[in-house]
mmCIF file of C-alpha atoms in Angstrom:
data_model
loop_
_atom_site.group_PDB
_atom_site.id
_atom_site.type_symbol
_atom_site.label_atom_id
_atom_site.label_comp_id
_atom_site.label_asym_id
_atom_site.label_seq_id
_atom_site.Cartn_x
_atom_site.Cartn_y
_atom_site.Cartn_z
ATOM 1 C CA MET A 1 49.238 -8.181 31.155
ATOM 2 C CA ASP A 2 47.951 -5.471 33.487
ATOM 3 C CA GLY A 3 44.645 -3.619 33.207
ATOM 4 C CA ALA A 4 41.675 -4.166 30.922
ATOM 5 C CA ILE A 5 42.040 -5.728 27.513
ATOM 6 C CA GLU A 6 41.973 -3.230 24.688
ATOM 7 C CA PHE A 7 39.731 -4.490 21.903
ATOM 8 C CA SER A 8 40.034 -3.626 18.244
ATOM 9 C CA SER A 9 37.335 -3.877 15.578
ATOM 10 C CA ASN A 10 40.038 -4.610 12.997
ATOM 11 C CA VAL A 11 39.689 -8.395 13.160
ATOM 12 C CA PRO A 12 41.677 -10.367 10.560
ATOM 13 C CA ARG A 13 39.740 -12.894 8.523
ATOM 14 C CA PHE A 14 40.599 -16.515 9.194
ATOM 15 C CA ILE A 15 40.537 -17.405 5.491
ATOM 16 C CA PRO A 16 41.340 -14.420 3.238
ATOM 17 C CA ARG A 17 38.892 -15.457 0.529
ATOM 18 C CA THR A 18 38.772 -11.956 -0.929
ATOM 19 C CA GLY A 19 42.532 -12.018 -1.405
ATOM 20 C CA ILE A 20 42.355 -15.448 -3.016
ATOM 21 C CA ARG A 21 39.648 -14.321 -5.406
ATOM 22 C CA ARG A 22 41.626 -11.208 -6.286
ATOM 23 C CA ALA A 23 44.682 -13.332 -7.028
ATOM 24 C CA MET A 24 42.563 -15.656 -9.182
ATOM 25 C CA LYS A 25 41.156 -12.723 -11.134
ATOM 26 C CA ILE A 26 44.657 -11.353 -11.693
ATOM 27 C CA GLY A 27 45.799 -14.794 -12.840
ATOM 28 C CA HIS A 28 42.895 -15.059 -15.270
ATOM 29 C CA GLY A 29 43.658 -11.560 -16.512
ATOM 30 C CA ILE A 30 47.318 -12.375 -17.113
ATOM 31 C CA ILE A 31 46.424 -15.530 -19.058
ATOM 32 C CA LEU A 32 43.802 -13.722 -21.123
ATOM 33 C CA GLY A 33 46.202 -10.842 -21.689
ATOM 34 C CA GLY A 34 48.826 -13.316 -22.837
ATOM 35 C CA ILE A 35 46.373 -14.901 -25.252
ATOM 36 C CA ILE A 36 45.476 -11.512 -26.705
ATOM 37 C CA ALA A 37 49.161 -10.572 -26.979
ATOM 38 C CA VAL A 38 49.935 -13.830 -28.755
ATOM 39 C CA MET A 39 47.081 -13.279 -31.175
ATOM 40 C CA ALA A 40 48.087 -9.673 -31.802
ATOM 41 C CA THR A 41 51.760 -10.390 -32.457
ATOM 42 C CA GLY A 42 51.707 -14.026 -33.513
ATOM 43 C CA PHE A 43 49.690 -13.541 -36.655
ATOM 44 C CA THR A 44 52.059 -10.733 -37.588
ATOM 45 C CA PHE A 45 55.406 -12.428 -36.993
ATOM 46 C CA LEU A 46 54.663 -16.163 -36.788
ATOM 47 C CA PRO A 47 53.033 -18.639 -39.139
ATOM 48 C CA THR A 48 49.268 -18.762 -38.693
ATOM 49 C CA GLY A 49 49.288 -22.425 -37.654
ATOM 50 C CA ILE A 50 51.752 -21.818 -34.806
ATOM 51 C CA SER A 51 49.770 -18.802 -33.568
ATOM 52 C CA TRP A 52 46.547 -20.792 -33.468
ATOM 53 C CA ALA A 53 48.293 -23.667 -31.678
ATOM 54 C CA ILE A 54 49.592 -21.309 -28.972
ATOM 55 C CA PHE A 55 46.140 -19.756 -28.673
ATOM 56 C CA PHE A 56 44.374 -23.087 -28.131
ATOM 57 C CA VAL A 57 47.002 -24.288 -25.642
ATOM 58 C CA SER A 58 46.580 -21.083 -23.619
ATOM 59 C CA LEU A 59 42.808 -21.342 -23.765
ATOM 60 C CA THR A 60 42.947 -24.976 -22.629
ATOM 61 C CA VAL A 61 45.087 -23.979 -19.632
ATOM 62 C CA LEU A 62 42.530 -21.321 -18.699
ATOM 63 C CA VAL A 63 39.593 -23.739 -18.961
ATOM 64 C CA PHE A 64 41.333 -26.448 -16.936
ATOM 65 C CA HIS A 65 42.255 -23.863 -14.300
ATOM 66 C CA PHE A 66 38.574 -22.961 -13.961
ATOM 67 C CA LEU A 67 37.461 -26.608 -13.856
ATOM 68 C CA ILE A 68 39.981 -27.467 -11.133
ATOM 69 C CA ILE A 69 38.888 -24.541 -8.944
ATOM 70 C CA PHE A 70 35.185 -25.287 -9.518
ATOM 71 C CA GLY A 71 35.700 -29.000 -8.916
ATOM 72 C CA LYS A 72 37.532 -28.405 -5.643
ATOM 73 C CA SER A 73 34.655 -26.214 -4.463
ATOM 74 C CA MET A 74 32.113 -28.945 -5.263
ATOM 75 C CA VAL A 75 34.206 -31.626 -3.542
ATOM 76 C CA SER A 76 34.484 -29.431 -0.450
ATOM 77 C CA LEU A 77 30.710 -28.973 -0.331
ATOM 78 C CA ASN A 78 30.043 -32.692 -0.833
ATOM 79 C CA GLU A 79 32.476 -33.582 1.944
ATOM 80 C CA ARG A 80 30.444 -31.387 4.287
ATOM 81 C CA TYR A 81 27.328 -33.408 3.461
ATOM 82 C CA GLU A 82 29.025 -36.795 3.770
ATOM 83 C CA THR A 83 30.292 -36.104 7.292
ATOM 84 C CA MET A 84 26.900 -35.169 8.763
ATOM 85 C CA ASP A 85 25.631 -37.185 11.712
ATOM 86 C CA TYR A 86 22.375 -39.015 10.986
ATOM 87 C CA SER A 87 22.132 -40.842 14.313
ATOM 88 C CA GLY A 88 18.808 -40.661 16.112
ATOM 89 C CA LEU A 89 16.911 -40.426 12.821
ATOM 90 C CA VAL A 90 14.833 -42.801 10.716
ATOM 91 C CA LYS A 91 14.988 -42.300 6.949
ATOM 92 C CA ASN A 92 12.547 -43.857 4.498
ATOM 93 C CA SER A 93 12.526 -43.669 0.714
ATOM 94 C CA PHE A 94 9.737 -43.787 -1.839
ATOM 95 C CA THR A 95 9.138 -42.916 -5.481
ATOM 96 C CA PHE A 96 6.443 -40.952 -7.237
ATOM 97 C CA THR A 97 5.649 -40.605 -10.910
ATOM 98 C CA SER A 98 5.618 -37.143 -12.445
ATOM 99 C CA LYS A 99 2.244 -36.418 -13.987
ATOM 100 C CA SER A 100 3.999 -34.163 -16.493
ATOM 101 C CA ASP A 101 5.957 -36.815 -18.380
ATOM 102 C CA GLY A 102 5.895 -40.055 -16.381
ATOM 103 C CA LEU A 103 9.398 -39.616 -14.925
ATOM 104 C CA GLU A 104 10.037 -41.616 -11.735
ATOM 105 C CA LEU A 105 11.443 -39.377 -8.994
ATOM 106 C CA PRO A 106 12.837 -40.467 -5.610
ATOM 107 C CA GLY A 107 11.395 -39.021 -2.424
ATOM 108 C CA TYR A 108 12.562 -39.315 1.170
ATOM 109 C CA SER A 109 11.011 -38.957 4.591
ATOM 110 C CA TYR A 110 12.692 -38.492 7.972
ATOM 111 C CA HIS A 111 11.530 -38.574 11.573
ATOM 112 C CA ARG A 112 13.224 -38.973 14.922
ATOM 113 C CA GLU A 113 13.748 -42.415 16.410
ATOM 114 C CA GLY A 114 10.888 -43.393 18.704
ATOM 115 C CA LEU A 115 8.237 -41.315 16.947
ATOM 116 C CA ASP A 116 5.137 -43.372 16.131
ATOM 117 C CA ARG A 117 3.889 -41.782 12.919
ATOM 118 C CA SER A 118 0.700 -43.837 13.029
ATOM 119 C CA ALA A 119 -0.271 -42.275 16.354
ATOM 120 C CA GLY A 120 -1.505 -39.014 14.882
ATOM 121 C CA GLN A 121 -0.707 -36.093 12.621
ATOM 122 C CA PHE A 122 2.468 -34.065 12.907
ATOM 123 C CA PRO A 123 3.877 -30.802 11.578
ATOM 124 C CA ALA A 124 5.562 -31.338 8.214
ATOM 125 C CA ILE A 125 8.589 -29.697 6.653
ATOM 126 C CA ILE A 126 9.127 -29.981 2.897
ATOM 127 C CA SER A 127 12.367 -28.972 1.198
ATOM 128 C CA PHE A 128 13.492 -28.258 -2.357
ATOM 129 C CA HIS A 129 17.236 -28.404 -3.033
ATOM 130 C CA GLY A 130 19.333 -26.302 -5.391
ATOM 131 C CA TRP A 131 19.889 -26.728 -9.100
ATOM 132 C CA GLY A 132 21.719 -29.974 -9.936
ATOM 133 C CA ALA A 133 22.310 -30.763 -6.236
ATOM 134 C CA SER A 134 20.472 -33.447 -4.238
ATOM 135 C CA HIS A 135 18.225 -33.691 -1.200
ATOM 136 C CA VAL A 136 21.173 -33.993 1.207
ATOM 137 C CA GLU A 137 21.959 -30.329 0.538
ATOM 138 C CA MET A 138 19.044 -29.455 2.825
ATOM 139 C CA ASP A 139 19.780 -32.024 5.549
ATOM 140 C CA ARG A 140 22.283 -29.814 7.356
ATOM 141 C CA TYR A 141 19.594 -27.205 8.048
ATOM 142 C CA ILE A 142 16.521 -29.291 8.804
ATOM 143 C CA LEU A 143 17.631 -32.564 10.386
ATOM 144 C CA PRO A 144 18.741 -30.966 13.692
ATOM 145 C CA MET A 145 15.120 -29.819 14.142
ATOM 146 C CA VAL A 146 13.737 -33.213 13.124
ATOM 147 C CA ARG A 147 15.982 -34.995 15.609
ATOM 148 C CA GLU A 148 14.726 -32.862 18.513
ATOM 149 C CA ASN A 149 11.007 -32.532 17.678
ATOM 150 C CA ASP A 150 7.957 -34.526 16.679
ATOM 151 C CA ILE A 151 8.184 -33.502 13.024
ATOM 152 C CA VAL A 152 7.884 -35.383 9.746
ATOM 153 C CA TYR A 153 10.215 -34.173 7.026
ATOM 154 C CA TYR A 154 9.717 -34.829 3.314
ATOM 155 C CA THR A 155 12.161 -34.077 0.525
ATOM 156 C CA LEU A 156 13.054 -35.316 -2.962
ATOM 157 C CA ASP A 157 15.739 -35.480 -5.612
ATOM 158 C CA GLN A 158 14.497 -33.232 -8.380
ATOM 159 C CA ARG A 159 14.786 -34.092 -12.072
ATOM 160 C CA GLY A 160 18.352 -33.985 -13.356
ATOM 161 C CA SER A 161 19.813 -33.845 -9.840
ATOM 162 C CA ALA A 162 23.028 -35.523 -8.774
ATOM 163 C CA PRO A 163 24.086 -37.528 -6.899
ATOM 164 C CA PRO A 164 22.240 -39.764 -7.528
ATOM 165 C CA PHE A 165 21.246 -39.029 -11.090
ATOM 166 C CA THR A 166 17.466 -39.044 -11.209
ATOM 167 C CA GLY A 167 16.971 -38.854 -14.948
ATOM 168 C CA GLY A 168 15.210 -36.034 -16.671
ATOM 169 C CA ASP A 169 16.625 -32.652 -17.549
ATOM 170 C CA LYS A 170 17.680 -30.246 -14.807
ATOM 171 C CA ASN A 171 16.866 -27.406 -17.220
ATOM 172 C CA ASP A 172 13.264 -28.561 -17.669
ATOM 173 C CA HIS A 173 11.982 -25.829 -15.373
ATOM 174 C CA LEU A 174 8.325 -26.053 -16.392
ATOM 175 C CA ASN A 175 8.068 -29.748 -15.545
ATOM 176 C CA GLY A 176 10.167 -29.061 -12.454
ATOM 177 C CA ILE A 177 7.528 -26.596 -11.269
ATOM 178 C CA GLU A 178 4.816 -29.184 -11.891
ATOM 179 C CA ASP A 179 6.872 -31.790 -9.992
ATOM 180 C CA ALA A 180 7.056 -29.423 -7.011
ATOM 181 C CA ASN A 181 3.301 -28.814 -7.138
ATOM 182 C CA GLN A 182 2.672 -32.538 -7.274
ATOM 183 C CA PHE A 183 5.093 -33.270 -4.427
ATOM 184 C CA LEU A 184 3.461 -30.621 -2.225
ATOM 185 C CA ASP A 185 0.014 -32.126 -2.886
ATOM 186 C CA LEU A 186 1.336 -35.617 -2.211
ATOM 187 C CA VAL A 187 2.826 -34.686 1.166
ATOM 188 C CA ILE A 188 -0.212 -32.740 2.346
ATOM 189 C CA LYS A 189 -2.411 -35.783 1.667
ATOM 190 C CA GLN A 190 -0.291 -38.091 3.847
ATOM 191 C CA PRO A 191 -2.118 -39.425 6.937
ATOM 192 C CA ASP A 192 0.709 -38.413 9.281
ATOM 193 C CA VAL A 193 0.751 -34.751 8.152
ATOM 194 C CA ASP A 194 -1.021 -31.984 10.043
ATOM 195 C CA VAL A 195 -2.385 -29.930 7.139
ATOM 196 C CA GLU A 196 -2.524 -26.833 9.352
ATOM 197 C CA ARG A 197 1.252 -26.901 9.900
ATOM 198 C CA VAL A 198 3.041 -27.398 6.591
ATOM 199 C CA LEU A 199 6.313 -25.526 6.112
ATOM 200 C CA VAL A 200 8.490 -25.335 2.984
ATOM 201 C CA VAL A 201 12.220 -24.568 2.766
ATOM 202 C CA GLY A 202 14.192 -23.959 -0.439
ATOM 203 C CA MET A 203 17.776 -23.252 -1.471
ATOM 204 C CA SER A 204 18.737 -21.414 -4.695
ATOM 205 C CA MET A 205 16.555 -22.912 -7.455
ATOM 206 C CA GLY A 206 14.772 -24.685 -4.614
ATOM 207 C CA SER A 207 13.886 -21.182 -3.404
ATOM 208 C CA PHE A 208 12.651 -20.467 -6.918
ATOM 209 C CA LEU A 209 10.292 -23.452 -6.585
ATOM 210 C CA THR A 210 9.321 -22.431 -3.059
ATOM 211 C CA LEU A 211 8.284 -18.949 -4.193
ATOM 212 C CA LYS A 212 6.559 -20.197 -7.352
ATOM 213 C CA VAL A 213 4.698 -23.096 -5.752
ATOM 214 C CA ALA A 214 4.590 -22.925 -1.946
ATOM 215 C CA TYR A 215 4.419 -19.196 -1.202
ATOM 216 C CA PRO A 216 1.137 -18.631 -3.132
ATOM 217 C CA ASP A 217 -0.446 -21.786 -1.656
ATOM 218 C CA PRO A 218 -2.688 -20.988 1.351
ATOM 219 C CA ARG A 219 -2.125 -24.531 2.666
ATOM 220 C CA VAL A 220 1.517 -23.638 3.403
ATOM 221 C CA LYS A 221 1.897 -21.915 6.738
ATOM 222 C CA ALA A 222 5.410 -20.538 6.233
ATOM 223 C CA VAL A 223 8.337 -20.586 3.805
ATOM 224 C CA VAL A 224 12.091 -20.147 4.141
ATOM 225 C CA VAL A 225 14.149 -19.156 1.095
ATOM 226 C CA MET A 226 17.932 -19.058 0.738
ATOM 227 C CA ALA A 227 19.650 -17.224 -2.142
ATOM 228 C CA PRO A 228 16.368 -16.907 -4.068
ATOM 229 C CA PRO A 229 16.467 -16.041 -7.813
ATOM 230 C CA VAL A 230 13.401 -13.830 -7.575
ATOM 231 C CA ASP A 231 14.007 -12.047 -10.886
ATOM 232 C CA ILE A 232 15.502 -14.279 -13.596
ATOM 233 C CA ASN A 233 16.225 -11.288 -15.856
ATOM 234 C CA LEU A 234 18.177 -9.567 -13.093
ATOM 235 C CA THR A 235 19.994 -12.786 -12.201
ATOM 236 C CA LEU A 236 21.188 -13.239 -15.786
ATOM 237 C CA GLN A 237 22.196 -9.589 -16.141
ATOM 238 C CA GLU A 238 24.156 -9.471 -12.880
ATOM 239 C CA MET A 239 25.882 -12.847 -13.247
ATOM 240 C CA PRO A 240 29.655 -12.408 -13.842
ATOM 241 C CA LEU A 241 30.996 -13.562 -17.200
ATOM 242 C CA GLY A 242 33.087 -16.319 -15.616
ATOM 243 C CA THR A 243 30.025 -17.729 -13.852
ATOM 244 C CA LYS A 244 28.026 -17.629 -17.083
ATOM 245 C CA LEU A 245 30.776 -19.555 -18.857
ATOM 246 C CA GLY A 246 30.791 -22.101 -16.041
ATOM 247 C CA PHE A 247 27.040 -22.534 -16.386
ATOM 248 C CA LYS A 248 27.430 -23.152 -20.107
ATOM 249 C CA LEU A 249 30.251 -25.646 -19.569
ATOM 250 C CA PHE A 250 28.176 -27.659 -17.102
ATOM 251 C CA GLY A 251 24.948 -27.418 -19.090
ATOM 252 C CA PHE A 252 22.915 -25.107 -16.848
ATOM 253 C CA LYS A 253 20.308 -23.036 -18.707
ATOM 254 C CA LEU A 254 18.025 -20.450 -17.148
ATOM 255 C CA LYS A 255 16.075 -19.735 -20.325
ATOM 256 C CA ILE A 256 13.086 -21.559 -21.787
ATOM 257 C CA THR A 257 12.273 -21.468 -25.477
ATOM 258 C CA GLY A 258 9.083 -19.521 -26.044
ATOM 259 C CA MET A 259 8.988 -18.059 -22.529
ATOM 260 C CA SER A 260 10.544 -14.798 -21.379
ATOM 261 C CA PRO A 261 12.614 -14.735 -18.168
ATOM 262 C CA SER A 262 9.981 -12.397 -16.714
ATOM 263 C CA GLU A 263 7.285 -15.047 -17.183
ATOM 264 C CA LEU A 264 9.492 -17.665 -15.543
ATOM 265 C CA SER A 265 10.416 -15.474 -12.562
ATOM 266 C CA PRO A 266 8.674 -15.868 -9.176
ATOM 267 C CA LEU A 267 8.487 -12.070 -9.011
ATOM 268 C CA ALA A 268 4.851 -11.985 -10.132
ATOM 269 C CA CYS A 269 3.892 -14.427 -7.354
ATOM 270 C CA LEU A 270 4.890 -12.065 -4.552
ATOM 271 C CA GLU A 271 2.071 -10.176 -2.815
ATOM 272 C CA ARG A 272 2.865 -7.124 -0.717
ATOM 273 C CA ASP A 273 -0.186 -7.641 1.501
ATOM 274 C CA GLY A 274 0.371 -11.373 1.863
ATOM 275 C CA ILE A 275 -1.459 -14.430 0.585
ATOM 276 C CA PRO A 276 -5.099 -15.092 1.536
ATOM 277 C CA ASP A 277 -5.540 -18.053 3.868
ATOM 278 C CA GLY A 278 -8.258 -20.678 3.499
ATOM 279 C CA ASN A 279 -10.823 -18.201 4.815
ATOM 280 C CA GLY A 280 -9.807 -15.422 2.435
ATOM 281 C CA LYS A 281 -7.988 -13.382 5.097
ATOM 282 C CA ARG A 282 -4.571 -12.154 4.014
ATOM 283 C CA VAL A 283 -1.691 -13.323 6.196
ATOM 284 C CA PRO A 284 1.112 -10.717 6.518
ATOM 285 C CA ASN A 285 4.384 -11.802 4.929
ATOM 286 C CA LYS A 286 6.242 -11.205 8.182
ATOM 287 C CA GLU A 287 4.325 -14.189 9.580
ATOM 288 C CA ARG A 288 5.096 -16.447 6.610
ATOM 289 C CA VAL A 289 8.475 -15.609 5.049
ATOM 290 C CA LEU A 290 12.092 -15.886 6.235
ATOM 291 C CA MET A 291 14.930 -15.094 3.827
ATOM 292 C CA PHE A 292 18.728 -15.618 3.782
ATOM 293 C CA HIS A 293 21.280 -14.352 1.266
ATOM 294 C CA ALA A 294 24.978 -13.438 1.051
ATOM 295 C CA ARG A 295 26.033 -10.117 -0.433
ATOM 296 C CA ASP A 296 28.964 -11.733 -2.262
ATOM 297 C CA ASP A 297 26.772 -14.273 -4.103
ATOM 298 C CA ARG A 298 28.277 -14.689 -7.591
ATOM 299 C CA ILE A 299 25.454 -16.824 -8.998
ATOM 300 C CA VAL A 300 22.221 -15.238 -7.793
ATOM 301 C CA SER A 301 22.747 -11.528 -7.273
ATOM 302 C CA PHE A 302 22.006 -10.249 -3.776
ATOM 303 C CA LYS A 303 19.804 -7.621 -5.446
ATOM 304 C CA ASN A 304 17.174 -10.356 -5.834
ATOM 305 C CA SER A 305 16.635 -10.513 -2.092
ATOM 306 C CA GLU A 306 16.655 -6.739 -1.738
ATOM 307 C CA ILE A 307 13.827 -6.581 -4.275
ATOM 308 C CA ALA A 308 11.908 -9.376 -2.546
ATOM 309 C CA LYS A 309 12.339 -7.711 0.847
ATOM 310 C CA ASP A 310 10.852 -4.467 -0.480
ATOM 311 C CA ILE A 311 7.954 -6.094 -2.341
ATOM 312 C CA LEU A 312 7.026 -8.312 0.606
ATOM 313 C CA ALA A 313 7.540 -5.456 3.103
ATOM 314 C CA LEU A 314 9.581 -7.764 5.325
ATOM 315 C CA PRO A 315 10.909 -6.364 8.615
ATOM 316 C CA SER A 316 14.571 -6.789 9.527
ATOM 317 C CA GLU A 317 13.889 -9.827 11.717
ATOM 318 C CA ASN A 318 12.636 -11.737 8.669
ATOM 319 C CA VAL A 319 15.761 -11.227 6.561
ATOM 320 C CA VAL A 320 19.326 -12.300 7.301
ATOM 321 C CA PHE A 321 21.944 -10.905 4.947
ATOM 322 C CA PHE A 322 25.553 -12.069 5.292
ATOM 323 C CA ASP A 323 28.576 -10.127 4.044
ATOM 324 C CA ARG A 324 30.270 -13.385 3.037
ATOM 325 C CA GLY A 325 29.286 -16.936 2.203
ATOM 326 C CA ASP A 326 28.856 -16.774 -1.575
ATOM 327 C CA HIS A 327 25.944 -18.588 -3.170
ATOM 328 C CA TRP A 328 26.068 -21.616 -0.861
ATOM 329 C CA LEU A 329 26.241 -19.471 2.300
ATOM 330 C CA VAL A 330 29.373 -21.382 3.298
ATOM 331 C CA GLY A 331 30.431 -20.857 6.905
ATOM 332 C CA ASN A 332 27.016 -19.578 8.000
ATOM 333 C CA GLU A 333 25.250 -22.934 8.305
ATOM 334 C CA THR A 334 25.100 -23.042 12.111
ATOM 335 C CA TYR A 335 23.665 -19.548 12.404
ATOM 336 C CA ILE A 336 21.157 -20.213 9.607
ATOM 337 C CA THR A 337 20.002 -23.401 11.330
ATOM 338 C CA LEU A 338 19.548 -21.541 14.625
ATOM 339 C CA ILE A 339 17.489 -18.704 13.111
ATOM 340 C CA MET A 340 15.510 -21.065 10.900
ATOM 341 C CA SER A 341 14.775 -23.343 13.844
ATOM 342 C CA LYS A 342 13.381 -20.457 15.889
ATOM 343 C CA PHE A 343 11.237 -19.286 12.979
ATOM 344 C CA LEU A 344 9.885 -22.716 12.100
ATOM 345 C CA THR A 345 9.367 -23.776 15.712
ATOM 346 C CA LYS A 346 7.113 -20.742 16.163
ATOM 347 C CA HIS A 347 4.936 -22.053 13.335
ATOM 348 C CA LEU A 348 5.026 -25.626 14.594
ATOM 349 C CA ALA A 349 3.472 -24.730 17.946
#
């Protein structure tokens, strides 16, 4: 080929996920349309029993179709976790008892090989995983930093998480908040933790806990939130019907009896001028908060992060919004780790 290469901005997508989703929606629509047609004509021309039988068979096909697609997505995510490289790291486990109801919860601590934790105090990273997930969900983001730096990293399996099953109810949000408070206190009191350099990272409902518990705490130097459900009301309103049905099928509940979604939301915790430090001086949010979200998130609407960005007055360098990646930010992990590492390293110095 002679001359300079002519570039085009019309780059095809490697995996046409939008096309796949469109095909799935059309398929769902056809099945639902068929069910409605059967119900409309069947009860007119066929015996009632036969019409109901056809209806339930069609509905069963639709439900199994959803479960297969959802299950394949979960298996794909779990395979990503299981293939991570943990060489060069030391992992320890421990348990702590929830003061709320006496539930035993498993905690974990990582550091790089060769680090003598008894030799002093080190910067600490704490993470809270997503709803019904487990602590390994956060490993892909944080362990590369732990492997390369003198950092101690603490995480836990929250109540109702899997795998492994920890016991407790994943929908017990009030006790979950208290667990997070207790875990934060526990870590900060450890002899190997530098209390001046405590950082907290959360994903999804882990971001919910991060904003409810860690963001308002002056002992926490910085927080990172991914796909944060800042406004529970908005999250419920914007959630697609299919996602809501999936939540119901798998027993996920965002509501608490006797408490409005507004009361549960982290929205009221956010301060435009920042949180006062130990000396009463407000620290600007741009020095404390980093946020990630995908615009095509079907579980926690992207509008949540837009609202948080405005309330916290975050500059563009503190927010990373992806066009694709869905709720789990799939395909963006390497870039997230790079940006997060730069942000956290600045606060570890």
